[in-house]
CSV table of C-alpha atoms in Angstrom, one decimal:
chain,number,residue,atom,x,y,z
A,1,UNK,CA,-19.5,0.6,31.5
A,2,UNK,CA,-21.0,3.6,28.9
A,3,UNK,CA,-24.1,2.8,27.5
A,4,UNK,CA,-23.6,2.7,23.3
A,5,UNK,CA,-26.8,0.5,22.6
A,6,UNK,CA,-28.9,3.0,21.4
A,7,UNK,CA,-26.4,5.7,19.7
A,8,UNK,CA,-25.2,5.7,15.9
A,9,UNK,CA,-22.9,2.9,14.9
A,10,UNK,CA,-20.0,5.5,14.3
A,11,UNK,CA,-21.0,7.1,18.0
A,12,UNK,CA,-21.0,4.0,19.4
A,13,UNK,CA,-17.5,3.3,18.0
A,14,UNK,CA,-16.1,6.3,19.5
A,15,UNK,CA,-17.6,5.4,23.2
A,16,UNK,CA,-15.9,2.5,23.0
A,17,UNK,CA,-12.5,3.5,22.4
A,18,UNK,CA,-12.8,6.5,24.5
A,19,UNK,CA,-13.5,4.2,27.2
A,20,UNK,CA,-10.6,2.0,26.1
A,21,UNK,CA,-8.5,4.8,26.7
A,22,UNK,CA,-10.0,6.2,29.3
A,23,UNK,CA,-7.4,6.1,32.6
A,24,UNK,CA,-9.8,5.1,34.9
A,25,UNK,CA,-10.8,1.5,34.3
A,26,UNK,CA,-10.0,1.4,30.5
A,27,UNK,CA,-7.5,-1.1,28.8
A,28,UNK,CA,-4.0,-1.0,30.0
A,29,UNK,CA,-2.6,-2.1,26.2
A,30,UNK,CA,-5.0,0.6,24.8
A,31,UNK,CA,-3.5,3.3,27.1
A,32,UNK,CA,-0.1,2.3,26.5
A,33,UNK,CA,-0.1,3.0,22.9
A,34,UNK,CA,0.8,6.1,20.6
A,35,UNK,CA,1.2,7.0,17.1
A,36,UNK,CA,4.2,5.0,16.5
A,37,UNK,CA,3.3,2.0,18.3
A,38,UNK,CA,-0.1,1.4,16.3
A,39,UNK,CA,1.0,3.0,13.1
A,40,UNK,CA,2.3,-0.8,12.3
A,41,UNK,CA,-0.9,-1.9,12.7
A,42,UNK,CA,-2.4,0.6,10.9
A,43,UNK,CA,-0.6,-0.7,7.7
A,44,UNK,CA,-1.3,-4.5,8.6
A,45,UNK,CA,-5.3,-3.8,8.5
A,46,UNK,CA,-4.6,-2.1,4.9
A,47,UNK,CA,-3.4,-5.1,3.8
A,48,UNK,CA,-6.0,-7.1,5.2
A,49,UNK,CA,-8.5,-5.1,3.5
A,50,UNK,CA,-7.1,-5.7,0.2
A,51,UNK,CA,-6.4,-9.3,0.8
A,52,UNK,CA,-9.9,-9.3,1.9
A,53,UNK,CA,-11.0,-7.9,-1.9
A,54,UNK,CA,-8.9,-10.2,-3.4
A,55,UNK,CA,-11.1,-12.9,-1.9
A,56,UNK,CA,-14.1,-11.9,-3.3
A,57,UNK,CA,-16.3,-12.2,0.1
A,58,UNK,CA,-17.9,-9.5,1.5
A,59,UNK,CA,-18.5,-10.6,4.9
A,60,UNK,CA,-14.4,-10.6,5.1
A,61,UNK,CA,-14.3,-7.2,2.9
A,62,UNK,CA,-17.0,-5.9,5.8
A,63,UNK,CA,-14.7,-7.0,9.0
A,64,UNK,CA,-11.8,-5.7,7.4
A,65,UNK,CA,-12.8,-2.2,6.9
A,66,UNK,CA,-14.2,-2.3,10.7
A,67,UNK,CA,-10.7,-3.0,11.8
A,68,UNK,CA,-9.0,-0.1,9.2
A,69,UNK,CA,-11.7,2.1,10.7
A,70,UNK,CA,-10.9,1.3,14.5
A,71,UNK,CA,-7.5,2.6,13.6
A,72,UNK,CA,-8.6,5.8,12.6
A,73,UNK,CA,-10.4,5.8,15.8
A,74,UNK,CA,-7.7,4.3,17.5
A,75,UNK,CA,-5.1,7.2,16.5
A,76,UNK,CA,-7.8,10.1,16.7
A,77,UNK,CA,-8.7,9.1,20.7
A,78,UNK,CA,-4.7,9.6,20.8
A,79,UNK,CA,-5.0,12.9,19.4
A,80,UNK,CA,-8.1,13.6,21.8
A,81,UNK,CA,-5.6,11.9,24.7
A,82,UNK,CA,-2.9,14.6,24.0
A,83,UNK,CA,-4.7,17.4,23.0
A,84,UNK,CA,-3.9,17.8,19.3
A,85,UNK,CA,-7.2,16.9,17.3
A,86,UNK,CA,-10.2,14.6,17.3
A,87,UNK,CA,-12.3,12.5,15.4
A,88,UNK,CA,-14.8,15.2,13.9
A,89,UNK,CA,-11.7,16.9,12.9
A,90,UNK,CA,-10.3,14.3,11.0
A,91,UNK,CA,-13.2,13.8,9.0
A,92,UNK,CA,-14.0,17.1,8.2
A,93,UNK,CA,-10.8,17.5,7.0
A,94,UNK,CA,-11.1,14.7,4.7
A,95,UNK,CA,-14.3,16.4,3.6
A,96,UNK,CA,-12.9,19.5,2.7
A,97,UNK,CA,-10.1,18.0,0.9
A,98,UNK,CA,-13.0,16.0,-1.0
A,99,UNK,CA,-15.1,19.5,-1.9
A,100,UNK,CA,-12.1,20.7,-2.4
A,101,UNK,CA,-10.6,18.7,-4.9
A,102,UNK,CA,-14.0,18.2,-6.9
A,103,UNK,CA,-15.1,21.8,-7.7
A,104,UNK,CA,-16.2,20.7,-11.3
A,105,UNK,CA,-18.9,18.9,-8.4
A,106,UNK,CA,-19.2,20.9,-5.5
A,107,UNK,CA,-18.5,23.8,-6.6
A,108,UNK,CA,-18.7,26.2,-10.1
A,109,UNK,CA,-15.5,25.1,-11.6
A,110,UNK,CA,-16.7,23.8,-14.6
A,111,UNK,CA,-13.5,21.8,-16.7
A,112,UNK,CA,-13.3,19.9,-19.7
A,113,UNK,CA,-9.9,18.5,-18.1
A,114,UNK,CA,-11.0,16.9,-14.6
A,115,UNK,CA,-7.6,14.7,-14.3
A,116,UNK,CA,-5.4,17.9,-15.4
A,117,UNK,CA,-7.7,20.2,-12.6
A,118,UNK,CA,-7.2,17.3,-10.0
A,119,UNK,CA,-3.0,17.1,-10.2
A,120,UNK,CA,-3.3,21.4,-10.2
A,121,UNK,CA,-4.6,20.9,-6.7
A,122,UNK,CA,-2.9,18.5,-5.8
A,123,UNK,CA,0.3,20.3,-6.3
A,124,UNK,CA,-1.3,23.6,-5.0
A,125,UNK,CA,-1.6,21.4,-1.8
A,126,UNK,CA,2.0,19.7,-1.8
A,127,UNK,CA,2.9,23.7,-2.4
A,128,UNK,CA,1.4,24.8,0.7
A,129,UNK,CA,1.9,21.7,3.0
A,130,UNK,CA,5.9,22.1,2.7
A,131,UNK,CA,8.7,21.6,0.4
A,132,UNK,CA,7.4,22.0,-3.3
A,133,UNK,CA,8.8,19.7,-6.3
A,134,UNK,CA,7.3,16.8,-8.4
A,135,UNK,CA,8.2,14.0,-5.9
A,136,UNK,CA,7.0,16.1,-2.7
A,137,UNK,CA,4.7,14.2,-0.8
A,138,UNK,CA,5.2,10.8,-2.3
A,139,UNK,CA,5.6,8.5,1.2
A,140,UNK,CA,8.4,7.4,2.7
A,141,UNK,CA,6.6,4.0,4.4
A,142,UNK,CA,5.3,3.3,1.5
A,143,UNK,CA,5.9,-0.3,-0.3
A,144,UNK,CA,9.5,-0.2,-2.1
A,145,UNK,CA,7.8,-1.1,-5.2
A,146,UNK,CA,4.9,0.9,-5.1
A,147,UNK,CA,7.0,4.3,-4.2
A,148,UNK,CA,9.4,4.0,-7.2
A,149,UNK,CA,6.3,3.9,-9.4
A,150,UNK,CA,5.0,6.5,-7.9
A,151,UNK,CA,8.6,8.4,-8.4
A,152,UNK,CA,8.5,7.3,-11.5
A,153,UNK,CA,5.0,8.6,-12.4
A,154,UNK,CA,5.4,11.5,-10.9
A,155,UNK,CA,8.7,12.5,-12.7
A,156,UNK,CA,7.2,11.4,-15.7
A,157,UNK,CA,4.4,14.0,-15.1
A,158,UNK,CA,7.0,16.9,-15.8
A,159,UNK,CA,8.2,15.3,-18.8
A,160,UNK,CA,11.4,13.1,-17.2
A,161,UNK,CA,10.3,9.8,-18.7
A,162,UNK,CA,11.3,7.3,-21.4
A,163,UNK,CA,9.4,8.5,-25.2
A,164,UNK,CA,8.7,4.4,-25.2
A,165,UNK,CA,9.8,1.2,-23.8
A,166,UNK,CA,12.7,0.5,-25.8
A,167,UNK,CA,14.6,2.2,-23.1
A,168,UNK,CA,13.6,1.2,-19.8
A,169,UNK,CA,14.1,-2.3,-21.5
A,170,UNK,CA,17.9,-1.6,-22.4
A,171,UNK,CA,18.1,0.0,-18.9
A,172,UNK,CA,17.3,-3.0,-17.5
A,173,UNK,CA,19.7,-5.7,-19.3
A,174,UNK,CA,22.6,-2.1,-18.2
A,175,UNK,CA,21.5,-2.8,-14.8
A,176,UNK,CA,21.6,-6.1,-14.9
A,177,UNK,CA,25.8,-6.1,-16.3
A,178,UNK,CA,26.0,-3.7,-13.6
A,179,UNK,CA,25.4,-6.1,-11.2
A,180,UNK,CA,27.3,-8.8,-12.7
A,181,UNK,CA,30.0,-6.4,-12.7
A,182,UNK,CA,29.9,-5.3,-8.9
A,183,UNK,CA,33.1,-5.9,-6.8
A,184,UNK,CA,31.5,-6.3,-3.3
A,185,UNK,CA,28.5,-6.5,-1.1
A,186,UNK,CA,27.8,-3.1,-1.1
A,187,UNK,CA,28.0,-2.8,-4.9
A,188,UNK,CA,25.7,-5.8,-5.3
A,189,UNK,CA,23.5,-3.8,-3.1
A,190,UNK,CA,23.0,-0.9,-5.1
A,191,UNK,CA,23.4,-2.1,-8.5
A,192,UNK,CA,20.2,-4.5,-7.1
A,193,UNK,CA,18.3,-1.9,-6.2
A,194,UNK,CA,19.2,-0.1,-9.5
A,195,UNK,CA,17.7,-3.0,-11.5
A,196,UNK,CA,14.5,-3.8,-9.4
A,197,UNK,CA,13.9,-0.2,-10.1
A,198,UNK,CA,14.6,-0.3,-13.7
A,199,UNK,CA,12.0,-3.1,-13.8
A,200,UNK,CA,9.5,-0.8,-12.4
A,201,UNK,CA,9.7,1.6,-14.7
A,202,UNK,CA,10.1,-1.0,-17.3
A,203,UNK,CA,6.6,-2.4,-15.9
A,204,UNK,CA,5.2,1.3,-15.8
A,205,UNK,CA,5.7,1.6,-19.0
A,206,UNK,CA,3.6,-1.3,-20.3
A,207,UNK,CA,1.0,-0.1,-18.1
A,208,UNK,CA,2.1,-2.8,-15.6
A,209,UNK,CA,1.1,-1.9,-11.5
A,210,UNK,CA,4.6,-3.6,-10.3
A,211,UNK,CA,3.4,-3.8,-6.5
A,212,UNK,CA,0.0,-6.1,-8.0
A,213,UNK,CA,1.9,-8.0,-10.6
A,214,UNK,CA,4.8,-9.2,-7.7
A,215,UNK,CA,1.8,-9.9,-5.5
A,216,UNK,CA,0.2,-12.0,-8.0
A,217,UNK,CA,3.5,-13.7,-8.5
A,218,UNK,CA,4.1,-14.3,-5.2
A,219,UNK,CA,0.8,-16.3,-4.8
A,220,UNK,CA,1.2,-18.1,-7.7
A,221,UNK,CA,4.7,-19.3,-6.2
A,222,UNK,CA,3.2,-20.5,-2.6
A,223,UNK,CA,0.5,-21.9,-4.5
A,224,UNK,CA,2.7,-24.2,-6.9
A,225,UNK,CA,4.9,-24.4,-3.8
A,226,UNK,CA,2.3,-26.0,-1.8
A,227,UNK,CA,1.1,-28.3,-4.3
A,228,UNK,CA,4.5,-29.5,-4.7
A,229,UNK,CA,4.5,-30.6,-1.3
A,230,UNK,CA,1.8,-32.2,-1.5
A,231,UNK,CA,2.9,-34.2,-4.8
A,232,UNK,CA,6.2,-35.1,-2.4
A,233,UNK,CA,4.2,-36.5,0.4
A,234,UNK,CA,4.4,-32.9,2.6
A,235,UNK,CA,7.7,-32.4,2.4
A,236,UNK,CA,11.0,-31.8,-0.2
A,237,UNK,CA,13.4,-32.0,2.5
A,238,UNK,CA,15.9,-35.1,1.2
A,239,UNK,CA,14.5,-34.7,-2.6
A,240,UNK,CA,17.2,-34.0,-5.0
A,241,UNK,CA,17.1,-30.7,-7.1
A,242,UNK,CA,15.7,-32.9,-10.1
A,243,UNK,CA,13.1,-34.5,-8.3
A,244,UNK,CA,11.8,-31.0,-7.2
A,245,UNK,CA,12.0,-29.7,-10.3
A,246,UNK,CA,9.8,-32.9,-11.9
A,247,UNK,CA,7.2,-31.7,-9.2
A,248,UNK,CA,7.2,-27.9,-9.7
A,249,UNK,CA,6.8,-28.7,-13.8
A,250,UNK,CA,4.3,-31.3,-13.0
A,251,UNK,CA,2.1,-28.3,-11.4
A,252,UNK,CA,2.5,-26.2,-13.2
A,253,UNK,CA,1.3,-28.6,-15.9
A,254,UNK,CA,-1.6,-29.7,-14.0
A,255,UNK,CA,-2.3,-25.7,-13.9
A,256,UNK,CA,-2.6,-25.1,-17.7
A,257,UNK,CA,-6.5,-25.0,-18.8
């Protein structure tokens, strides 16, 4: 067993997961993993952190991050494992990116225009990384939400955007007759899709983050929902759809300040 008592937290860290990995007498999960296999995890801790936020408590906040930070680890002793990169490499990428980006701090390029300077790299990055073009680098596992307003803001960038929200609002009842109108599954499909992406942009718009407003909305439903169940004596199961409805507008009476 390495010693990691006496060495920097972060050093420490790395012992630990080397010797996870390591074949001789490490973890036999550990060394069965690879990129793809913890990349679901990866995204699972994100979300964990920012549910973590949302709570307010910053013991939680604190463990969270540990675990988003063992998966850097985690995918960087990979890296190590195959002979690609490591740890130190992986951070001072991200600090050169950082100097990088901020030359009006680290550097002598003075702007008036920080935000304008910022996207200018950004692009000159995208350029340089592979194929160019306004929506270049915008994820692919991103949330569906949160990628078509970032689409949407990126297009809008280059001047592809509603002049107000008049539009996006009209696009959105169009969408919505689409659907209505649709002659089969696959149809529905797409003409859905259409419209839950006209109501992103329609949110965008009014200066609306979609992904946080539907997450709010979802908690405010399995709130009420749970409350409900409560009113009902744990259950709706056998309930009529007016009797449900008498409890879900009885919460959300009992909600109002």
């Amino acid at each position: 067993m390495p010693e990691t008592a006496n060495q920097s937290p972060i050093d420490r860290l790395l012992v630990i997961m080397r010797q996870l990995r390591n074949p001789d007498g490490g973890c036999e999960w550990d060394l069965a993993q690879n990129f793809s296999t913890i990349a679901p995890y990866t995204i699972e801790e994100a979300y964990e952190v920012s549910d973590a936020i949302a709570g307010g408590d910053p013991a939680a906040i604190r463990d969270e991050l540990g675990d988003l930070l063992l998966q850097v680890v985690f995918h960087s002793q990979i890296a190590t494992d195959d002979g690609l990169f490591g740890f130190d490499d992986v951070a001072n990428t991200i600090s050169d990116k950082m100097e990088r980006r901020h030359p009006h701090i680290f550097g002598d390029g003075k702007t008036d225009d920080v935000r304008r300077q910022w996207e200018a790299i950004k692009a000159d990055e995208r350029a340089a990384d592979g194929p160019s073009g306004a929506l270049a680098g915008v994820a692919l596992a991103l949330p569906a939400l949160l990628r078509a307003q970032k689409l949407q803001g990126r297009a809008a960038r280059v001047g592809f955007d509603w002049p107000d929200t008049d539009g996006p609002r009209d696009k959105i009842a169009e969408e919505l007759a689409e659907v209505a109108g649709a002659s089969d599954d696959s149809e529905r499909h797409e003409e859905i899709g259409d419209l839950l992406f006209a109501v992103v942009n329609y949110a965008r718009k009014l200066s609306v983050d979609a992904e946080g407003a539907l997450r709010d909305a979802n908690a405010k439903f399995a709130r009420r929902f749970a409350a409900m169940e409560d009113r009902a004596g744990g259950t709706l199961t056998g309930l009529s759809l007016d009797a449900q409805e008498a409890h879900w507008q009885a919460v959300k009476l009992s909600e109002r300040p």
